[in-house]
GROMACS .gro file of C-alpha atoms in nm:
model
  371
    1MET     CA    1   1.032  -0.276  -4.185
    2ASN     CA    2   1.332  -0.505  -4.177
    3PHE     CA    3   1.249  -0.874  -4.176
    4LEU     CA    4   1.299  -1.081  -3.861
    5ALA     CA    5   1.358  -0.850  -3.569
    6ASP     CA    6   1.331  -1.099  -3.287
    7VAL     CA    7   1.528  -1.014  -2.972
    8LEU     CA    8   1.699  -1.261  -2.741
    9LEU     CA    9   1.858  -1.190  -2.406
   10GLU     CA   10   2.055  -1.504  -2.323
   11ASN     CA   11   2.135  -1.531  -1.951
   12VAL     CA   12   2.220  -1.161  -1.926
   13THR     CA   13   2.359  -1.022  -1.599
   14LYS     CA   14   2.448  -0.660  -1.526
   15LYS     CA   15   2.654  -0.581  -1.217
   16PHE     CA   16   2.754  -0.220  -1.153
   17GLU     CA   17   3.084  -0.108  -1.003
   18ASP     CA   18   2.923  -0.043  -0.663
   19GLY     CA   19   2.831  -0.412  -0.643
   20VAL     CA   20   2.461  -0.371  -0.724
   21VAL     CA   21   2.330  -0.648  -0.949
   22ALA     CA   22   2.061  -0.474  -1.154
   23VAL     CA   23   1.984  -0.769  -1.384
   24LYS     CA   24   2.031  -1.135  -1.285
   25ASP     CA   25   2.072  -1.416  -1.538
   26LEU     CA   26   1.787  -1.282  -1.753
   27TYR     CA   27   1.656  -1.500  -2.035
   28ILE     CA   28   1.387  -1.336  -2.250
   29GLU     CA   29   1.295  -1.412  -2.610
   30VAL     CA   30   1.088  -1.150  -2.796
   31LYS     CA   31   0.932  -1.267  -3.121
   32ASP     CA   32   0.936  -1.069  -3.444
   33LYS     CA   33   0.657  -0.802  -3.445
   34GLU     CA   34   0.572  -0.877  -3.081
   35PHE     CA   35   0.486  -0.611  -2.822
   36VAL     CA   36   0.655  -0.707  -2.494
   37VAL     CA   37   0.624  -0.503  -2.175
   38LEU     CA   38   0.886  -0.511  -1.899
   39LEU     CA   39   0.688  -0.456  -1.579
   40GLY     CA   40   0.789  -0.419  -1.217
   41PRO     CA   41   0.836  -0.179  -0.926
   42SER     CA   42   1.101   0.094  -0.923
   43GLY     CA   43   1.453  -0.047  -0.903
   44CYS     CA   44   1.361  -0.393  -1.037
   45GLY     CA   45   1.599  -0.370  -1.337
   46LYS     CA   46   1.356  -0.305  -1.622
   47THR     CA   47   1.514   0.020  -1.748
   48THR     CA   48   1.862  -0.132  -1.718
   49THR     CA   49   1.736  -0.424  -1.932
   50LEU     CA   50   1.615  -0.178  -2.196
   51ARG     CA   51   1.947   0.009  -2.190
   52LEU     CA   52   2.133  -0.321  -2.233
   53ILE     CA   53   1.930  -0.398  -2.547
   54ALA     CA   54   1.995  -0.045  -2.677
   55GLY     CA   55   2.369  -0.074  -2.614
   56LEU     CA   56   2.371   0.212  -2.361
   57GLU     CA   57   2.495  -0.040  -2.102
   58MET     CA   58   2.721  -0.341  -2.154
   59PRO     CA   59   2.631  -0.672  -1.985
   60THR     CA   60   2.864  -0.822  -1.725
   61SER     CA   61   2.784  -1.163  -1.873
   62GLY     CA   62   2.545  -1.316  -2.125
   63LYS     CA   63   2.464  -1.234  -2.487
   64ILE     CA   64   2.210  -1.015  -2.670
   65TYR     CA   65   2.081  -1.103  -3.018
   66ILE     CA   66   1.868  -0.896  -3.256
   67GLY     CA   67   1.739  -1.071  -3.568
   68GLY     CA   68   1.972  -1.363  -3.493
   69GLU     CA   69   2.278  -1.135  -3.490
   70ASP     CA   70   2.499  -1.114  -3.180
   71VAL     CA   71   2.492  -0.743  -3.094
   72THR     CA   72   2.636  -0.775  -2.742
   73LYS     CA   73   2.945  -0.568  -2.821
   74LEU     CA   74   2.802  -0.344  -3.091
   75GLU     CA   75   2.769   0.031  -3.039
   76PRO     CA   76   2.411   0.167  -3.006
   77TRP     CA   77   2.409   0.321  -3.355
   78ALA     CA   78   2.500  -0.016  -3.511
   79ARG     CA   79   2.208  -0.207  -3.354
   80ASP     CA   80   1.933  -0.053  -3.568
   81VAL     CA   81   1.704   0.020  -3.272
   82ALA     CA   82   1.516   0.339  -3.183
   83MET     CA   83   1.449   0.450  -2.825
   84VAL     CA   84   1.171   0.673  -2.693
   85PHE     CA   85   1.251   0.821  -2.354
   86GLN     CA   86   1.025   0.926  -2.066
   87SER     CA   87   1.138   1.288  -2.110
   88TYR     CA   88   1.084   1.278  -2.493
   89ALA     CA   89   1.438   1.429  -2.530
   90LEU     CA   90   1.334   1.673  -2.804
   91TYR     CA   91   1.569   1.953  -2.911
   92PRO     CA   92   1.398   2.274  -2.791
   93HIS     CA   93   1.569   2.501  -3.047
   94MET     CA   94   1.461   2.287  -3.344
   95THR     CA   95   1.124   2.278  -3.517
   96VAL     CA   96   0.914   1.964  -3.509
   97TYR     CA   97   1.024   1.894  -3.867
   98ASP     CA   98   1.392   1.918  -3.776
   99ASN     CA   99   1.346   1.705  -3.463
  100ILE     CA  100   1.190   1.428  -3.669
  101ALA     CA  101   1.443   1.465  -3.949
  102PHE     CA  102   1.746   1.470  -3.719
  103PRO     CA  103   1.829   1.093  -3.723
  104LEU     CA  104   1.797   1.088  -4.104
  105LYS     CA  105   2.028   1.390  -4.140
  106MET     CA  106   2.281   1.216  -3.914
  107ARG     CA  107   2.274   0.923  -4.155
  108LYS     CA  108   2.323   1.164  -4.448
  109CYS     CA  109   2.002   1.063  -4.626
  110PRO     CA  110   1.916   1.268  -4.941
  111LYS     CA  111   1.706   1.579  -4.871
  112ALA     CA  112   1.417   1.460  -5.088
  113GLU     CA  113   1.401   1.128  -4.902
  114ILE     CA  114   1.415   1.306  -4.565
  115SER     CA  115   1.129   1.534  -4.665
  116ARG     CA  116   0.915   1.245  -4.789
  117ARG     CA  117   0.975   1.029  -4.480
  118VAL     CA  118   0.914   1.314  -4.235
  119GLU     CA  119   0.590   1.412  -4.413
  120ASP     CA  120   0.467   1.050  -4.422
  121THR     CA  121   0.550   0.991  -4.055
  122ALA     CA  122   0.393   1.320  -3.946
  123GLU     CA  123   0.076   1.230  -4.134
  124LEU     CA  124   0.071   0.885  -3.972
  125LEU     CA  125   0.088   1.041  -3.625
  126GLU     CA  126  -0.145   1.331  -3.710
  127ILE     CA  127   0.111   1.606  -3.639
  128LYS     CA  128   0.153   1.739  -3.994
  129ASP     CA  129   0.007   2.076  -3.895
  130PHE     CA  130   0.275   2.124  -3.626
  131LEU     CA  131   0.590   2.071  -3.835
  132LYS     CA  132   0.694   2.438  -3.817
  133ARG     CA  133   0.639   2.472  -3.443
  134LYS     CA  134   0.895   2.438  -3.163
  135PRO     CA  135   0.842   2.176  -2.887
  136ARG     CA  136   0.750   2.445  -2.631
  137GLN     CA  137   0.448   2.535  -2.846
  138LEU     CA  138   0.307   2.180  -2.820
  139SER     CA  139   0.098   2.001  -2.558
  140GLY     CA  140   0.238   1.698  -2.375
  141GLY     CA  141   0.050   1.458  -2.603
  142GLN     CA  142   0.178   1.634  -2.914
  143ARG     CA  143   0.539   1.626  -2.788
  144GLN     CA  144   0.499   1.257  -2.720
  145ARG     CA  145   0.385   1.202  -3.080
  146VAL     CA  146   0.689   1.395  -3.208
  147ALA     CA  147   0.918   1.170  -3.002
  148LEU     CA  148   0.745   0.864  -3.151
  149ALA     CA  149   0.773   1.012  -3.501
  150ARG     CA  150   1.148   1.064  -3.459
  151ALA     CA  151   1.180   0.693  -3.369
  152ILE     CA  152   0.949   0.569  -3.646
  153VAL     CA  153   1.107   0.776  -3.926
  154ARG     CA  154   1.429   0.574  -3.896
  155ASN     CA  155   1.244   0.253  -3.986
  156PRO     CA  156   1.430   0.059  -3.712
  157ARG     CA  157   1.423  -0.313  -3.645
  158VAL     CA  158   1.316  -0.262  -3.282
  159PHE     CA  159   1.140   0.009  -3.081
  160LEU     CA  160   1.254   0.051  -2.721
  161MET     CA  161   1.024   0.265  -2.504
  162ASP     CA  162   1.101   0.377  -2.149
  163GLU     CA  163   0.776   0.488  -1.981
  164PRO     CA  164   0.687   0.723  -2.269
  165LEU     CA  165   0.335   0.797  -2.138
  166SER     CA  166   0.416   0.867  -1.773
  167ASN     CA  167   0.426   1.248  -1.814
  168LEU     CA  168   0.075   1.265  -1.960
  169ASP     CA  169  -0.243   1.323  -1.761
  170ALA     CA  170  -0.460   1.018  -1.686
  171LYS     CA  171  -0.720   1.074  -1.960
  172LEU     CA  172  -0.463   1.140  -2.231
  173ARG     CA  173  -0.259   0.841  -2.117
  174VAL     CA  174  -0.557   0.611  -2.181
  175LEU     CA  175  -0.609   0.756  -2.530
  176MET     CA  176  -0.239   0.731  -2.617
  177ARG     CA  177  -0.223   0.368  -2.502
  178ILE     CA  178  -0.490   0.279  -2.757
  179GLU     CA  179  -0.317   0.482  -3.029
  180LEU     CA  180   0.021   0.330  -2.950
  181LYS     CA  181  -0.111  -0.026  -2.972
  182LYS     CA  182  -0.284   0.046  -3.306
  183LEU     CA  183   0.032   0.211  -3.439
  184GLN     CA  184   0.255  -0.082  -3.338
  185LYS     CA  185   0.024  -0.335  -3.505
  186ARG     CA  186   0.003  -0.121  -3.818
  187LEU     CA  187   0.381  -0.084  -3.846
  188GLY     CA  188   0.447  -0.445  -3.744
  189VAL     CA  189   0.763  -0.349  -3.554
  190THR     CA  190   0.904  -0.544  -3.262
  191THR     CA  191   0.851  -0.332  -2.950
  192ILE     CA  192   0.991  -0.359  -2.597
  193TYR     CA  193   0.825  -0.123  -2.354
  194VAL     CA  194   0.908  -0.040  -1.991
  195THR     CA  195   0.647   0.062  -1.735
  196HIS     CA  196   0.561   0.028  -1.365
  197ASP     CA  197   0.191   0.077  -1.450
  198GLN     CA  198   0.023  -0.263  -1.465
  199THR     CA  199  -0.288  -0.128  -1.642
  200GLU     CA  200  -0.061  -0.001  -1.919
  201ALA     CA  201   0.113  -0.338  -1.936
  202MET     CA  202  -0.210  -0.539  -1.948
  203THR     CA  203  -0.353  -0.309  -2.220
  204LEU     CA  204  -0.051  -0.299  -2.450
  205ALA     CA  205   0.139  -0.626  -2.416
  206ASP     CA  206   0.129  -0.944  -2.617
  207ARG     CA  207   0.343  -1.078  -2.333
  208VAL     CA  208   0.449  -0.928  -2.000
  209ALA     CA  209   0.791  -0.987  -1.840
  210ILE     CA  210   0.755  -0.920  -1.467
  211GLN     CA  211   1.082  -0.835  -1.294
  212PHE     CA  212   1.172  -0.800  -0.927
  213SER     CA  213   1.517  -0.739  -0.777
  214GLY     CA  214   1.670  -0.788  -1.121
  215ALA     CA  215   1.524  -1.136  -1.169
  216LEU     CA  216   1.248  -1.247  -1.406
  217GLN     CA  217   0.943  -1.362  -1.207
  218GLN     CA  218   0.708  -1.459  -1.491
  219TYR     CA  219   0.691  -1.413  -1.868
  220ALA     CA  220   0.349  -1.476  -2.019
  221PRO     CA  221   0.044  -1.314  -2.184
  222PRO     CA  222  -0.140  -1.062  -1.960
  223THR     CA  223  -0.438  -1.291  -1.898
  224LYS     CA  224  -0.208  -1.569  -1.777
  225VAL     CA  225  -0.005  -1.359  -1.531
  226TYR     CA  226  -0.337  -1.243  -1.384
  227SER     CA  227  -0.517  -1.577  -1.363
  228ARG     CA  228  -0.216  -1.808  -1.314
  229PRO     CA  229   0.056  -1.617  -1.124
  230GLU     CA  230   0.363  -1.835  -1.083
  231ASN     CA  231   0.457  -1.700  -0.741
  232LYS     CA  232   0.345  -1.485  -0.450
  233PHE     CA  233   0.516  -1.170  -0.582
  234VAL     CA  234   0.336  -1.181  -0.918
  235ALA     CA  235   0.005  -1.255  -0.745
  236GLY     CA  236   0.039  -0.953  -0.517
  237PHE     CA  237   0.174  -0.722  -0.786
  238ILE     CA  238  -0.080  -0.788  -1.063
  239GLY     CA  239  -0.439  -0.683  -1.009
  240THR     CA  240  -0.618  -0.370  -0.883
  241PRO     CA  241  -0.698  -0.380  -0.597
  242PRO     CA  242  -0.419  -0.629  -0.520
  243MET     CA  243  -0.480  -0.990  -0.420
  244ASN     CA  244  -0.541  -1.061  -0.052
  245LEU     CA  245  -0.249  -1.271   0.078
  246ILE     CA  246  -0.308  -1.443   0.413
  247ASP     CA  247  -0.045  -1.654   0.590
  248GLY     CA  248  -0.172  -1.967   0.762
  249LYS     CA  249  -0.142  -2.340   0.829
  250LEU     CA  250  -0.278  -2.575   0.564
  251SER     CA  251  -0.482  -2.875   0.677
  252ILE     CA  252  -0.614  -3.129   0.426
  253LYS     CA  253  -0.848  -3.399   0.550
  254GLU     CA  254  -1.046  -3.649   0.348
  255ASN     CA  255  -1.358  -3.437   0.320
  256GLN     CA  256  -1.231  -3.086   0.380
  257GLY     CA  257  -0.938  -2.847   0.349
  258THR     CA  258  -0.881  -2.548   0.575
  259VAL     CA  259  -0.631  -2.268   0.630
  260GLU     CA  260  -0.579  -2.172   0.993
  261ALA     CA  261  -0.482  -1.804   1.007
  262ASP     CA  262  -0.396  -1.626   1.332
  263ASP     CA  263  -0.751  -1.538   1.433
  264PHE     CA  264  -0.982  -1.721   1.193
  265THR     CA  265  -1.024  -2.026   0.970
  266ILE     CA  266  -1.071  -2.024   0.593
  267LYS     CA  267  -1.257  -2.317   0.441
  268ILE     CA  268  -1.099  -2.422   0.110
  269ASP     CA  269  -1.337  -2.464  -0.182
  270GLN     CA  270  -1.389  -2.836  -0.251
  271GLU     CA  271  -1.298  -2.813  -0.621
  272LEU     CA  272  -0.985  -2.614  -0.530
  273LYS     CA  273  -0.888  -2.876  -0.268
  274GLU     CA  274  -0.917  -3.159  -0.523
  275ARG     CA  275  -0.700  -2.972  -0.776
  276LEU     CA  276  -0.445  -2.894  -0.505
  277THR     CA  277  -0.408  -3.257  -0.395
  278GLN     CA  278  -0.395  -3.383  -0.755
  279LYS     CA  279  -0.109  -3.147  -0.844
  280ASN     CA  280   0.104  -3.204  -0.530
  281ASP     CA  281   0.230  -3.532  -0.383
  282ARG     CA  282   0.342  -3.357  -0.065
  283LEU     CA  283   0.191  -3.037   0.062
  284PRO     CA  284   0.366  -2.789   0.293
  285THR     CA  285   0.200  -2.685   0.617
  286ASP     CA  286   0.309  -2.321   0.604
  287ILE     CA  287   0.129  -2.155   0.315
  288THR     CA  288  -0.008  -1.824   0.194
  289TYR     CA  289  -0.371  -1.821   0.084
  290GLY     CA  290  -0.441  -1.574  -0.198
  291VAL     CA  291  -0.784  -1.453  -0.305
  292ARG     CA  292  -0.869  -1.152  -0.520
  293PRO     CA  293  -1.107  -0.883  -0.384
  294GLN     CA  294  -1.360  -0.952  -0.661
  295ASP     CA  295  -1.373  -1.318  -0.550
  296CYS     CA  296  -1.453  -1.225  -0.187
  297ARG     CA  297  -1.816  -1.175  -0.082
  298ILE     CA  298  -1.916  -0.931   0.190
  299SER     CA  299  -2.238  -0.904   0.391
  300ALA     CA  300  -2.363  -0.732   0.703
  301ARG     CA  301  -2.597  -1.021   0.790
  302SER     CA  302  -2.460  -1.359   0.677
  303GLU     CA  303  -2.492  -1.635   0.938
  304GLN     CA  304  -2.290  -1.896   0.746
  305ARG     CA  305  -2.012  -2.046   0.956
  306GLU     CA  306  -1.735  -2.028   0.694
  307TRP     CA  307  -1.773  -1.651   0.668
  308VAL     CA  308  -1.530  -1.456   0.889
  309THR     CA  309  -1.616  -1.151   1.099
  310GLY     CA  310  -1.436  -0.818   1.075
  311LYS     CA  311  -1.467  -0.440   1.103
  312VAL     CA  312  -1.471  -0.194   0.814
  313TYR     CA  313  -1.169   0.039   0.840
  314GLY     CA  314  -1.199   0.207   0.500
  315VAL     CA  315  -1.431   0.253   0.202
  316GLU     CA  316  -1.335   0.365  -0.152
  317LEU     CA  317  -1.626   0.481  -0.365
  318LEU     CA  318  -1.537   0.417  -0.728
  319GLY     CA  319  -1.877   0.483  -0.886
  320SER     CA  320  -1.944   0.146  -1.047
  321GLU     CA  321  -1.840  -0.044  -0.732
  322ASN     CA  322  -1.707   0.014  -0.383
  323VAL     CA  323  -1.380  -0.117  -0.241
  324ILE     CA  324  -1.429  -0.222   0.122
  325HIS     CA  325  -1.126  -0.261   0.349
  326VAL     CA  326  -1.197  -0.493   0.641
  327GLU     CA  327  -0.985  -0.570   0.948
  328VAL     CA  328  -1.013  -0.939   1.035
  329GLY     CA  329  -0.795  -1.013   1.337
  330LYS     CA  330  -0.440  -0.913   1.240
  331ASN     CA  331  -0.518  -0.926   0.867
  332ARG     CA  332  -0.658  -0.657   0.643
  333ILE     CA  333  -0.889  -0.792   0.375
  334VAL     CA  334  -1.010  -0.605   0.067
  335ALA     CA  335  -1.344  -0.696  -0.092
  336LEU     CA  336  -1.552  -0.544  -0.371
  337ALA     CA  337  -1.914  -0.450  -0.311
  338SER     CA  338  -2.182  -0.309  -0.540
  339ASP     CA  339  -2.220   0.065  -0.581
  340GLN     CA  340  -2.543   0.035  -0.380
  341SER     CA  341  -2.360  -0.082  -0.066
  342THR     CA  342  -2.375   0.148   0.238
  343TYR     CA  343  -2.087   0.019   0.453
  344GLN     CA  344  -1.931   0.274   0.687
  345MET     CA  345  -1.606   0.279   0.883
  346GLY     CA  346  -1.647   0.082   1.205
  347ASP     CA  347  -1.931  -0.141   1.077
  348THR     CA  348  -1.914  -0.509   1.169
  349VAL     CA  349  -1.934  -0.723   0.855
  350ARG     CA  350  -1.898  -1.084   0.743
  351VAL     CA  351  -1.660  -1.181   0.461
  352ASN     CA  352  -1.649  -1.505   0.263
  353LEU     CA  353  -1.292  -1.588   0.152
  354THR     CA  354  -1.377  -1.931   0.010
  355SER     CA  355  -1.337  -1.930  -0.367
  356LYS     CA  356  -1.251  -2.184  -0.636
  357LYS     CA  357  -1.040  -1.908  -0.796
  358ALA     CA  358  -0.814  -1.878  -0.489
  359HIS     CA  359  -0.441  -1.959  -0.500
  360ILE     CA  360  -0.220  -2.131  -0.245
  361PHE     CA  361   0.152  -2.050  -0.222
  362ASP     CA  362   0.429  -2.236  -0.042
  363ARG     CA  363   0.541  -1.984   0.219
  364ASN     CA  364   0.907  -2.091   0.192
  365THR     CA  365   0.949  -2.105  -0.188
  366GLU     CA  366   0.660  -1.862  -0.261
  367LYS     CA  367   0.567  -2.080  -0.562
  368ASN     CA  368   0.204  -2.127  -0.660
  369LEU     CA  369   0.096  -2.481  -0.560
  370MET     CA  370  -0.205  -2.464  -0.792
  371LEU     CA  371   0.006  -2.474  -1.112
   0.00000   0.00000   0.00000
């Protein structure tokens, strides 16, 4: 692999002719050999970002560097990157061998070198037995490996991957995630990967870049975006089931903190209250209280005053645990219960939302006040 394949997007903006700003002032630095995932909902700008790095789109403003070289105006072929598409983009009339060999033939590599590199790459991806087959004779997982092999055989500085696992069934997708991560570490190649699947992002990434409406929301290791979300969007987007987000009025008194929602009161954990007041000189009144379902407790019998009362409106049986959806006034709360729980739709239950792991967001700026 070529030495030093760090990637830098320096204040990159992409505005299309119809006025849509797909990427806004994006600053992302990807280290050499790092696996970075661009994550976000559909239309957030992640695929456009990947296409900008590949040279398939030109930025309206800003610069793009690969290995310290300004590649902003270079053609795709001159950037020494390889892209794996969602559709695999294999040539149906060619054999697997010829599909893998195609980029080397385009570069006029000697036949002996092409043969050696194709054989080595096919062995690495365990598709050596399929070299004489056509793509239509392969399973989805095998076609995906051929697409990866065609990228790897070029020995590029950077891999760019646009949702390459999305066409696979759920079980195969899990297996391929593990294989892909092992392969990337073994090759030591800088990789930028696009997905809207947060499980995929959390499994694969060294760092996750979360995008929304073209703007970068947070760029950090997976554990950090989960445990320390910088804003309300990241908090609600990361985590399955998603974080409960409850609008209310914050009240901090000497001995106690509370959040007054429309129909109930949440008592703030004492340790959380102390951290909140230490980190903020002035606290807003209008806030959003965030607590993850696994940090909520649920009971049919609790008499404790800080627990709120609601009705079960849905139950998801997941085997190892149950996801309980509870209607509390105008809010819908999600809590996790053990697989032994027997809650039914319409049951009256009590939910404890007080947790030292909760987050509090300024409702106007949406920033996390706990950071």
